Coordinates of C-alpha atoms and ligand atoms in Angstrom, one line a residue:
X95 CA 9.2 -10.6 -12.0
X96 CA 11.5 -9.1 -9.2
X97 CA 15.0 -9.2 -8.4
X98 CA 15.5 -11.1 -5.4
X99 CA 17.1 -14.2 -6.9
X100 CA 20.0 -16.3 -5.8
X101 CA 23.5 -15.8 -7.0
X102 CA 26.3 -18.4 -6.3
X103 CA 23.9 -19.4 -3.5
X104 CA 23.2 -16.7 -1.7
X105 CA 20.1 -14.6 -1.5
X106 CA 20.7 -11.6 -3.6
X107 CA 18.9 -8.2 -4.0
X108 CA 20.0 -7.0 -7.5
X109 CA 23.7 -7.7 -7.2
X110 CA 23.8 -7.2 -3.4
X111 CA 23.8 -10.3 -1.0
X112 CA 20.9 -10.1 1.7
X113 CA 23.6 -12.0 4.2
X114 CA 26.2 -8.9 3.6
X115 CA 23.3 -6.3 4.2
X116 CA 22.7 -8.6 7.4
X117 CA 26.3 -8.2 8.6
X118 CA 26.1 -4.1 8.2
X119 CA 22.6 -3.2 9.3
X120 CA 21.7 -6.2 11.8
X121 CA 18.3 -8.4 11.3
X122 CA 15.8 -7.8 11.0
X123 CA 15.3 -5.3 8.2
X124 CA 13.6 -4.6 5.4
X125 CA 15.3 -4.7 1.6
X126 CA 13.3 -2.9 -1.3
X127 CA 15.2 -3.1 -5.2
X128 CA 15.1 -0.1 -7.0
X129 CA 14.9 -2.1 -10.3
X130 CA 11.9 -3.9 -9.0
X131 CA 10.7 -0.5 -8.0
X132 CA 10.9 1.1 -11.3
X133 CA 9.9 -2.0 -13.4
X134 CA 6.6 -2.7 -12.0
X135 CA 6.0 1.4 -11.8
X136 CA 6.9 1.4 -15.5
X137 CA 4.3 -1.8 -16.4
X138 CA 1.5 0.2 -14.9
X139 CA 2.2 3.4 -16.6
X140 CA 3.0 1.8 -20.0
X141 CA -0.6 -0.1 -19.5
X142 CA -2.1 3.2 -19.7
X143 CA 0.0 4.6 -22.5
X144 CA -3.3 5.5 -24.5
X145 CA -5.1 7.3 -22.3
X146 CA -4.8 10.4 -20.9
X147 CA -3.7 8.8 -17.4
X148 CA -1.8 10.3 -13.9
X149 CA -0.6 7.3 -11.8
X150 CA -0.5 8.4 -8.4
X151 CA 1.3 5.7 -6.3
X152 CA -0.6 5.2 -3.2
X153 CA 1.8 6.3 -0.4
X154 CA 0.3 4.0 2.3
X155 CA 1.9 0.9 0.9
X156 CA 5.2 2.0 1.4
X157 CA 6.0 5.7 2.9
X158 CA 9.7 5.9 2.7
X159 CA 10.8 8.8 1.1
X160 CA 13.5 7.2 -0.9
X161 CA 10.9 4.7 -2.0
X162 CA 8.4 8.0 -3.4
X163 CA 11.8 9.1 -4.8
X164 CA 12.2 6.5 -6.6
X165 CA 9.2 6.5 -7.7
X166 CA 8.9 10.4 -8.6
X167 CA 11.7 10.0 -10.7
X168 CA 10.1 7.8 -13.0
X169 CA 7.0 10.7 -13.3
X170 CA 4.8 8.9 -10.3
X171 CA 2.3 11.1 -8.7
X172 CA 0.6 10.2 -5.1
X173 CA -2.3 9.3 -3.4
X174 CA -2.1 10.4 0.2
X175 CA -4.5 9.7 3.1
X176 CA -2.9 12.3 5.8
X177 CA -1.5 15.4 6.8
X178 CA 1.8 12.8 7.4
X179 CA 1.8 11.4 3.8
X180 CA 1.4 14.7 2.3
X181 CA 3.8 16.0 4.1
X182 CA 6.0 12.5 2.8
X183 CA 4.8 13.3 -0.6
X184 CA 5.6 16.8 -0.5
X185 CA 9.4 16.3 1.3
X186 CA 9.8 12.9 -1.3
X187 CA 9.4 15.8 -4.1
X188 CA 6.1 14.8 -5.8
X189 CA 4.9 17.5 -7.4
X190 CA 1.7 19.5 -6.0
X191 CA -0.4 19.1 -9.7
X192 CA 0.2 15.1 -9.2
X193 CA -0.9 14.6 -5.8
X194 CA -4.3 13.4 -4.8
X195 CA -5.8 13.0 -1.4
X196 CA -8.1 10.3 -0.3
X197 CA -9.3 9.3 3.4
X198 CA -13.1 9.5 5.0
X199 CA -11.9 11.3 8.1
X200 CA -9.6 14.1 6.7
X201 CA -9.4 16.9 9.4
X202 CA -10.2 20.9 8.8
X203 CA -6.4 21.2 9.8
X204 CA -5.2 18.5 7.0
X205 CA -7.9 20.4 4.6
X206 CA -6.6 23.5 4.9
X207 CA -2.9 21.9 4.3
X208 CA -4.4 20.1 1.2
X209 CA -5.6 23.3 -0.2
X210 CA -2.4 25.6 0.6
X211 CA -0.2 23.1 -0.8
X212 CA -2.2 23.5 -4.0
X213 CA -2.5 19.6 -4.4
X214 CA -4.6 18.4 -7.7
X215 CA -7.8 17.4 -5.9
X216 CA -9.1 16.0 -2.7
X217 CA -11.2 13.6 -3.0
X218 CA -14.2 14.0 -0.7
X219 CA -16.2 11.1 1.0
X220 CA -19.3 12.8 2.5
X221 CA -21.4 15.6 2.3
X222 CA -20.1 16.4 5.7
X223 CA -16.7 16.6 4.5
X224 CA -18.3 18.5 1.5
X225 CA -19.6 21.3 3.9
X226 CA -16.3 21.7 5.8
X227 CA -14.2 21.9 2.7
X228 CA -16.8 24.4 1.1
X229 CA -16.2 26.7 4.3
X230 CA -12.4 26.1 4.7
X231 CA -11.7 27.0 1.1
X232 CA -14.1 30.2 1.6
X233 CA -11.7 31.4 5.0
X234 CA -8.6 30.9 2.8
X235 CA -9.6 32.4 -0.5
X236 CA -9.3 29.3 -2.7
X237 CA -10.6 26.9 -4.3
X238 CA -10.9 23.0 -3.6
X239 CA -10.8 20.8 -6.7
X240 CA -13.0 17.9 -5.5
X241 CA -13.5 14.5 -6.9
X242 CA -16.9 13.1 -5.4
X243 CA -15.5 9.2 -4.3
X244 CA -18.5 7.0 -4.6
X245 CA -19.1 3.8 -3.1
X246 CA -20.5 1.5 -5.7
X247 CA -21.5 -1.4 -3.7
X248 CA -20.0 -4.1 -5.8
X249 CA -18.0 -6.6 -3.7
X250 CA -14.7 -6.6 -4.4
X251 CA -14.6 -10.7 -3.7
X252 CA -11.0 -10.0 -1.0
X253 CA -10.2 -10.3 2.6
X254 CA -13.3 -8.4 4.2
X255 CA -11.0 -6.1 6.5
X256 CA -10.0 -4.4 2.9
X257 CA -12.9 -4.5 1.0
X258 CA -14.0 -1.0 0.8
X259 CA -16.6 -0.7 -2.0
X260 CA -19.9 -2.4 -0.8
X261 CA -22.7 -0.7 0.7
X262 CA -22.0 -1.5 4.1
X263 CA -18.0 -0.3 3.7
X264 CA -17.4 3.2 5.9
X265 CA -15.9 4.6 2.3
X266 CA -17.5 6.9 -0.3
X267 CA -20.8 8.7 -1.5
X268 CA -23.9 5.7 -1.9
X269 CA -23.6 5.7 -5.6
X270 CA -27.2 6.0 -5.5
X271 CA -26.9 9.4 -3.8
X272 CA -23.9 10.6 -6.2
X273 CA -26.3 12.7 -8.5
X274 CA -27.4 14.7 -6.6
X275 CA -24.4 15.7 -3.9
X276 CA -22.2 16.2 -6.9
X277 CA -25.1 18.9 -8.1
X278 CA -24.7 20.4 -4.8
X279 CA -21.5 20.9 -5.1
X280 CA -21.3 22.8 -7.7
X281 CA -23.3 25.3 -5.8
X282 CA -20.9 25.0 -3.1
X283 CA -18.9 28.3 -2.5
X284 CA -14.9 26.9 -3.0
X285 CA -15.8 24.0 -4.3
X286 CA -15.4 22.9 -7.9
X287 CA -16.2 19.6 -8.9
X288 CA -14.1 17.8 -11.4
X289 CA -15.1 14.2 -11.6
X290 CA -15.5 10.9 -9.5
X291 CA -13.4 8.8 -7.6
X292 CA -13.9 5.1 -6.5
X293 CA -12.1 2.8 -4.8
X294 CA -13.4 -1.0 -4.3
X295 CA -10.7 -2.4 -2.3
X296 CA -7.0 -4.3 -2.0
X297 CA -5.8 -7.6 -3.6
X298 CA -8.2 -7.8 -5.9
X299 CA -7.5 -10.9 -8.1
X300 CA -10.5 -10.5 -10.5
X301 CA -11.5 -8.2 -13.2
X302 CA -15.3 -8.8 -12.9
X303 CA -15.5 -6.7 -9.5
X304 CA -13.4 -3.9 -11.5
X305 CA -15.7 -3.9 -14.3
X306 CA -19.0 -3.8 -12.1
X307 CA -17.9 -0.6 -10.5
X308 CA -16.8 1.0 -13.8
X309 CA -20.0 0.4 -15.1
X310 CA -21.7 2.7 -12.7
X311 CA -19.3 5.2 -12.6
X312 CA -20.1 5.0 -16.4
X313 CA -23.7 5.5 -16.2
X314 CA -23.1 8.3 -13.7
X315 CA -20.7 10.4 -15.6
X316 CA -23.6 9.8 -18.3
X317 CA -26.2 11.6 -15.8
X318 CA -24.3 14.2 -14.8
X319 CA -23.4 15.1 -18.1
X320 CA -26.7 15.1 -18.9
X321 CA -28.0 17.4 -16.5
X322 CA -25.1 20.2 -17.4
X323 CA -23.0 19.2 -15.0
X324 CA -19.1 19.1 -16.1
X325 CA -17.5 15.5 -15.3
X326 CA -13.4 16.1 -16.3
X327 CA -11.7 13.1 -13.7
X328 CA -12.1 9.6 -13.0
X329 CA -10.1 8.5 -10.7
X330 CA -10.2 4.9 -10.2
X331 CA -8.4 3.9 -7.0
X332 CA -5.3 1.3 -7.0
X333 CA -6.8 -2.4 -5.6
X334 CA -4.6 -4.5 -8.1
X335 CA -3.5 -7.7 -6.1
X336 CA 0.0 -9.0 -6.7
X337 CA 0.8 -13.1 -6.3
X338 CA 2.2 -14.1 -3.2
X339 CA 3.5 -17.1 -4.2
X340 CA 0.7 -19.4 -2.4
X341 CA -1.5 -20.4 -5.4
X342 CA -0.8 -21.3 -8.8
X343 CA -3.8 -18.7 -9.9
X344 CA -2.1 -16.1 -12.1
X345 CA -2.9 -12.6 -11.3
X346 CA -4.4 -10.3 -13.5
X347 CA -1.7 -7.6 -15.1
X348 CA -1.8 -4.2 -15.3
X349 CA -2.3 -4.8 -19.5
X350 CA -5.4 -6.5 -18.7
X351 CA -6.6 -4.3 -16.0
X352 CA -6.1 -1.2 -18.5
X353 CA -8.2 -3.4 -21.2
X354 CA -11.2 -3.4 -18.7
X355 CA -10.8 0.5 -18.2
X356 CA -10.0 1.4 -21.7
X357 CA -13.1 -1.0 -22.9
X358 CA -15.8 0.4 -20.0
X359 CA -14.3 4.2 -19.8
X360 CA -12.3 4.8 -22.5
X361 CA -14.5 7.2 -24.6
X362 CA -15.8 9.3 -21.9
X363 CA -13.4 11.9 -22.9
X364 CA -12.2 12.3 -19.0
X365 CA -8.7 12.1 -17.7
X366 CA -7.8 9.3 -15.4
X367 CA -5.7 9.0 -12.3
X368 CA -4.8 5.6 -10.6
X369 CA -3.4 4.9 -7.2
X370 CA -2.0 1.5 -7.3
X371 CA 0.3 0.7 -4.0
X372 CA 0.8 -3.1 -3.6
X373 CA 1.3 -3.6 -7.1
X374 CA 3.9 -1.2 -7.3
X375 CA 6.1 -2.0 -4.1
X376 CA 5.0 -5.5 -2.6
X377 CA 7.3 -7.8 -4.8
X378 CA 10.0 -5.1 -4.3
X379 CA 10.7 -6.0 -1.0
X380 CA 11.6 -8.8 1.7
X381 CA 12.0 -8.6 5.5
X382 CA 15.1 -10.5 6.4
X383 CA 15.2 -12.2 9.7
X384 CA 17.5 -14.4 11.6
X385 CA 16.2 -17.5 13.2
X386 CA 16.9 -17.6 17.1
X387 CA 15.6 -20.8 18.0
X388 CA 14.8 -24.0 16.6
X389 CA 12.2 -25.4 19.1
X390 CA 11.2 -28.7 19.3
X391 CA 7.9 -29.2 20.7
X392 CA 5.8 -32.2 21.2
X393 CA 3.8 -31.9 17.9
X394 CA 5.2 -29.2 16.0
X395 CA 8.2 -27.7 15.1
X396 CA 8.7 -24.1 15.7
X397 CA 11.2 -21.8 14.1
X398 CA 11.4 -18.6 16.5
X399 CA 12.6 -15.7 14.5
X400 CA 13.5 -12.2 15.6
X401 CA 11.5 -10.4 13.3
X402 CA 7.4 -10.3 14.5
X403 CA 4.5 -9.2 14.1
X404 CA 5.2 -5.7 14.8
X405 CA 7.1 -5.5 12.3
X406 CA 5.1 -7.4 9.5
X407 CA 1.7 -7.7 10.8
X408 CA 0.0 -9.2 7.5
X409 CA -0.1 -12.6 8.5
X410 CA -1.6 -11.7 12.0
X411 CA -4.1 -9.4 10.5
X412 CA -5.3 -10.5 7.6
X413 CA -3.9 -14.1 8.1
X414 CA -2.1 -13.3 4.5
X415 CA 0.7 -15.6 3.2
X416 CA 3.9 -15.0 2.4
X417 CA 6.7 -16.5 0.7
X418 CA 9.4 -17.5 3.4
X419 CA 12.9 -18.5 2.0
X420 CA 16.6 -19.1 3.3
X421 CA 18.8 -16.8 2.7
X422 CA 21.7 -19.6 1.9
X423 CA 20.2 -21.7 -0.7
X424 CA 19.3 -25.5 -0.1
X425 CA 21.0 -27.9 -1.7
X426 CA 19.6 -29.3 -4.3
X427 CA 17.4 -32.4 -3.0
X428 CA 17.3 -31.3 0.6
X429 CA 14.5 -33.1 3.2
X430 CA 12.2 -30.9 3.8
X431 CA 10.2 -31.0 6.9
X432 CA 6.6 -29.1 8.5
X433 CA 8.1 -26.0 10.8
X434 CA 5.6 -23.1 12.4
X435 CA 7.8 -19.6 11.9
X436 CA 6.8 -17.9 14.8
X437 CA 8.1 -14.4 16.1
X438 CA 8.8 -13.7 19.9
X439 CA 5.6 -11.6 20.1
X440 CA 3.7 -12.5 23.3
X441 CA 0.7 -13.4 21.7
X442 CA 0.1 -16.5 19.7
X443 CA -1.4 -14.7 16.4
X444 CA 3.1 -13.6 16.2
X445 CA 3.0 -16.6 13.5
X446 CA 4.8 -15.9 10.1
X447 CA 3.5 -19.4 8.6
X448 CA 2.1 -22.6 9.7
X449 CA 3.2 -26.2 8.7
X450 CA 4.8 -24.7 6.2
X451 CA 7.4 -27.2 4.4
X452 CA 11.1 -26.0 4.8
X453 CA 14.7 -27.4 4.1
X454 CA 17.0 -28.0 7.6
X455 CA 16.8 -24.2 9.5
X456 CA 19.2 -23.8 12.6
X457 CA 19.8 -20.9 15.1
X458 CA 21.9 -18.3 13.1
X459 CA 20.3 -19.1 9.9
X460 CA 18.9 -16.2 8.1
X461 CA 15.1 -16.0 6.0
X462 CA 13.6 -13.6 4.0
X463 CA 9.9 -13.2 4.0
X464 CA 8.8 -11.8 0.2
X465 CA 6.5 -9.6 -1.0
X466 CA 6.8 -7.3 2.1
X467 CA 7.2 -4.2 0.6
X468 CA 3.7 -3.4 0.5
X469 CA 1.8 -2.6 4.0
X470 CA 5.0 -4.2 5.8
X471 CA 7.4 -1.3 6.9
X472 CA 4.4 1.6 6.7
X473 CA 2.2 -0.6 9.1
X474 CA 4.9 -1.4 11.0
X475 CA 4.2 -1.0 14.9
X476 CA 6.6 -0.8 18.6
X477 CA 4.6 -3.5 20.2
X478 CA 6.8 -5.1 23.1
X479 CA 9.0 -2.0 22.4
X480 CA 10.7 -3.0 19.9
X481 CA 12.3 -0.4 17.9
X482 CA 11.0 -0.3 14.1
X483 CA 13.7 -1.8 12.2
X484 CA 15.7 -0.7 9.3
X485 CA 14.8 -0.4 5.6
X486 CA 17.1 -0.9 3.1
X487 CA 17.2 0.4 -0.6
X488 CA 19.7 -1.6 -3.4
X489 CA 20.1 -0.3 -6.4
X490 CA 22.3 -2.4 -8.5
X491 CA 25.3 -3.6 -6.4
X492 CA 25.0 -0.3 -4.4
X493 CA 22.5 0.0 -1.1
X494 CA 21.7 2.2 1.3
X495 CA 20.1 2.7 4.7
X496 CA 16.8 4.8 3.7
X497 CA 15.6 4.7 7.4
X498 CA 17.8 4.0 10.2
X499 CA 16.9 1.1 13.4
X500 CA 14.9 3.1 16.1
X501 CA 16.8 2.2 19.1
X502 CA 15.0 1.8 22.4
X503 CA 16.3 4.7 23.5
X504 CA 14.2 6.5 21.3
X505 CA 11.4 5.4 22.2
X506 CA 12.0 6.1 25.7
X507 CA 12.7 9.9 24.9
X508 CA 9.6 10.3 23.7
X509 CA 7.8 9.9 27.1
X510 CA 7.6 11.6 30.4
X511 CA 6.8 11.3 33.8
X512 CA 4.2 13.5 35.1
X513 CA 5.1 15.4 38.3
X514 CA 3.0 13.8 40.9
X515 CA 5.4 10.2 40.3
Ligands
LLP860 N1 -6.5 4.2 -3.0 C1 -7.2 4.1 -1.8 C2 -8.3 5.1 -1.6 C3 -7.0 3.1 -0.9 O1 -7.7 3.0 0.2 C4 -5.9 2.2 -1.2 C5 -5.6 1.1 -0.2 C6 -5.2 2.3 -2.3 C7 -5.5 3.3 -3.2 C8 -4.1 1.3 -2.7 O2 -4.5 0.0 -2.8 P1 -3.6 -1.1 -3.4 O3 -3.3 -0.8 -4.8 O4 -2.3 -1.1 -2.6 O5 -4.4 -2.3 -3.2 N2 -3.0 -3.2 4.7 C9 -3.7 -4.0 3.8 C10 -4.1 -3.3 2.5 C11 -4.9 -2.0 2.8 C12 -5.3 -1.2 1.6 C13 -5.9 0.1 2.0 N3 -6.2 1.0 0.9 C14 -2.9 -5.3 3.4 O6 -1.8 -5.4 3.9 O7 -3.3 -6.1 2.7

């Protein structure tokens, strides 16, 4: 459940209407509700209530700091993938013993920033990575507290551009090969191993994928144990999908995501850490957009809008759908006819929806696209330099501006000429 509902016809976050926010901030821009925010933080963590669990949002799927806030204040941790979000993390106030970092290509610099900081434990992707960190923590005189990620090679059954767990995926330690780094590295000077990591991918609408990969973490954590070897951590990724309104397919819920964990891990005696993003943020958010055109071409109908793909590139990438609705309510009973919603992106993959049914829409009218909060503002792009727009944060009847509209002019400061021009 979120709270983006319509009150006396209008388009409401909480107790805020979307068309007032409009009239302040401009379209397009993104809205997130706090209560949203905090209820679906608050199912996750109460999912885990009997286990000995850290749920460490995953920063990527929406980096604003009022978001983390938000978040924090209701005993979230986070999972960071950069020097950037850890820096996010660190400035949102997450504290250092909740904050985990993930990522295949972390630099020495963002190592060595990861191990001043203190955070709980990086979680390392190759024996590479294994090496560098070994000699990094050695220069600085500490110690890294590493969870080993392994790649189970279990498909994950989602869009292939964010499946991460198979074999062939750029992501983790070949679960086959597991053993025996995580026996080198605890002969690693700096380096002390406290557990395993996975992460199988994004959207996942099934438990049978989740349960696969559990299994051999399982049987791992059995074999390490059994050759001395001290196995504290699991940490399990995030990867639960959310629905986006375009099948009648209920998604699984955090309950019966923590029935799968508590059934295949839950006596291992280990503590657990999640990183859930989309589930936490996605339905807490919609990017509001005004319509500019209403074009009538010879087969199609197209409803140009002036938010685009650089702003919510999920459709173009992943061809994902989303939930597009007025912001003024239909009447009851209204005709509805096929539209394309299309943004004013030079490139014909700028398309929100396709042939999608919708009531009467005319220049000046104003949609909300839903479930954007997750991987819509944080992947957000200046393509045709178009300043990144605002996001918005309601809480109740209140709302604020949580990041301001980039104006072109900012963009333009950030360049130079060189001298021979
Ligand atoms: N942990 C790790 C190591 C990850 O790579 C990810 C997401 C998460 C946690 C959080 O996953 P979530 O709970 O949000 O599924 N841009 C794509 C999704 C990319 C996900 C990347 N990794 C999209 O818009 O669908």
């Amino acid at each position: 459940m979120d709270h983006f509902q319509y009150q006396n016809g209008r388009l409401s976050a909480e107790d805020v209407a979307l068309a007032d926010i409009a009239e302040d901030v401009g379209t397009p821009f993104y809205a997130y509700s706090t209560a949203t925010l905090e209820r679906h933080f608050q199912n996750f963590a109460d999912a885990f209530d009997g286990l000995d669990a850290t749920v460490c949002y995953s920063v990527k799927a929406n980096s604003n700091l009022a978001v983390i806030r938000t978040l924090v204040n209701r005993g979230a941790g986070a999972d960071v993938v950069s020097g950037g979000e850890l820096k996010r993390a660190l400035a949102a106030g997450v504290p250092v013993d909740k904050i985990v970092f993930s990522g295949v290509g972390k630099t020495d610099h963002e190592l060595a920033d990861a191990l001043r900081a203190g955070i709980a434990q990086i979680n390392v992707e190759s024996e590479e990575e294994l090496e560098s960190l070994s000699a990094i923590a050695q220069d600085l005189g500490l110690e890294a507290k590493v969870a080993l990620r392994v790649n189970p090679d279990v498909d994950a059954n989602t869009h292939a551009k964010i499946t991460t767990g198979k074999g062939e995926n750029k992501f983790g330690i070949e679960w086959t090969r597991a053993h025996e780094v995580y026996g080198k590295a605890t002969n690693l000077p700096g380096i002390r191993p406290v557990g395993l990591a996975v992460h199988i991918g994004s959207q996942l609408s099934e438990m049978q994928p989740f349960r696969d990969a559990y299994v051999r973490m399982r049987d791992l954590v059995a074999m390490l144990r059994a050759d001395g070897l001290t196995v504290e951590r699991l940490d399990l990724g995030g990867g639960l999908g959310i629905p986006y309104g375009d099948s009648a397919e209920p998604m699984p819920t955090p309950a019966e995501y923590a029935d799968v964990v508590t059934e295949v891990l839950g006596d291992l005696g280990v503590s657990f850490t999640f990183e859930p993003g989309r589930v936490i943020v996605g339905n807490a958010g919609v990017l509001v957009t005004r319509v500019v055109y209403v074009k009538e071409g010879a087969t199609r109908r197209f409803v140009i809008v002036d938010a685009a793909m650089n702003d919510l590139v999920r459709p173009a990438m992943y061809d994902a759908f989303h939930e597009i609705v007025p912001v003024a309510e239909p009447a009851e009973g209204a005709q509805t006819s096929p539209a394309d919603i299309v943004g004013p992106v030079c490139e014909t993959g700028d398309t929100f929806c396709k042939d999608r049914a919708l009531a009467p829409l005319q220049a000046g009218d104003l949609l909300a696209i839903r479930s954007a909060g997750a991987y819509g503002a944080s992947m957000a792009s200046t393509y045709n330099t178009r300043p990144l727009v605002p996001e918005v944060l309601v809480n109740g009847g209140e709302y604020a501006v949580v990041r301001r509209r980039l104006e072109v002019d900012d963009l333009l400061d950030l360049e130079r000429q060189p001298d021979w021009l």
